[in-house]
Amino acid sequence: MKLGKPPFRVLVPGRNFRYEQVDASHGFEFWQVEGFVVDENIHLTDLFGTIKYVLGELFGKEVKTRFATTNFPFVEPGVDTYLECTICKGKGCSFCKGTGWSEIMPAGMIHPNVLKMAGIDTKKWNGFAFAIGLSRIVNLRYQIKDLRTLTTPDMRILSQF
Ligand SMILES: [Zn+2]
């Protein structure tokens, strides 16, 4: 944002590492696509529409999603995006921790202070940001019950993708 002038539409894919308790749906390394939009008159409904479009393309238009407000440091409001677990079809399993839903995309409206720090006039511009957990999307799309399967060095598994 500091290097250019709005409007922006940015996607940044990358490998991530974090301190994390490893289980069926959490890893210390994962792939993610972060993205953001900065333009005039961006609303939360633009974010919801974008997310539903992306998930509809990946999982089909009948995919069940839900949103919940949450607190993330660089967005206000913050939103968690949940997809009905495709592994258990919403019944509850170890991947979704028995909830029937999997968190796949933290998002929200970019906090005005973030835009100000980039030298952007918040009276004219606003935007939304999101992070798509690619590893979890792959698990849910192909009904892989454990995220660790994707990082195994077993070529019999990896050659399927
Ligand atoms: Zn499940």
mmCIF file of C-alpha atoms and ligand atoms in Angstrom, residues 84-102 140, ligand 1:
data_model
loop_
_atom_site.group_PDB
_atom_site.id
_atom_site.type_symbol
_atom_site.label_atom_id
_atom_site.label_comp_id
_atom_site.label_asym_id
_atom_site.label_seq_id
_atom_site.Cartn_x
_atom_site.Cartn_y
_atom_site.Cartn_z
ATOM 1 C CA GLU A 84 -19.676 -26.675 6.497
ATOM 2 C CA CYS A 85 -17.217 -29.511 6.984
ATOM 3 C CA THR A 86 -17.165 -31.515 3.762
ATOM 4 C CA ILE A 87 -15.372 -34.393 5.466
ATOM 5 C CA CYS A 88 -18.244 -35.233 7.837
ATOM 6 C CA LYS A 89 -20.999 -33.305 5.951
ATOM 7 C CA GLY A 90 -21.641 -31.204 9.049
ATOM 8 C CA LYS A 91 -22.058 -34.100 11.475
ATOM 9 C CA GLY A 92 -18.824 -33.434 13.399
ATOM 10 C CA CYS A 93 -15.400 -35.071 13.109
ATOM 11 C CA SER A 94 -11.818 -34.599 14.300
ATOM 12 C CA PHE A 95 -11.065 -32.173 11.444
ATOM 13 C CA CYS A 96 -13.849 -29.766 12.471
ATOM 14 C CA LYS A 97 -13.459 -30.598 16.164
ATOM 15 C CA GLY A 98 -16.983 -31.976 16.298
ATOM 16 C CA THR A 99 -18.629 -28.677 15.289
ATOM 17 C CA GLY A 100 -19.559 -29.548 11.707
ATOM 18 C CA TRP A 101 -17.898 -26.291 10.563
ATOM 19 C CA SER A 102 -14.330 -25.456 9.574
ATOM 20 C CA LEU A 140 -12.059 -29.835 2.584
HETATM 21 ZN ZN ZN B 1 -16.108 -32.464 10.202
#
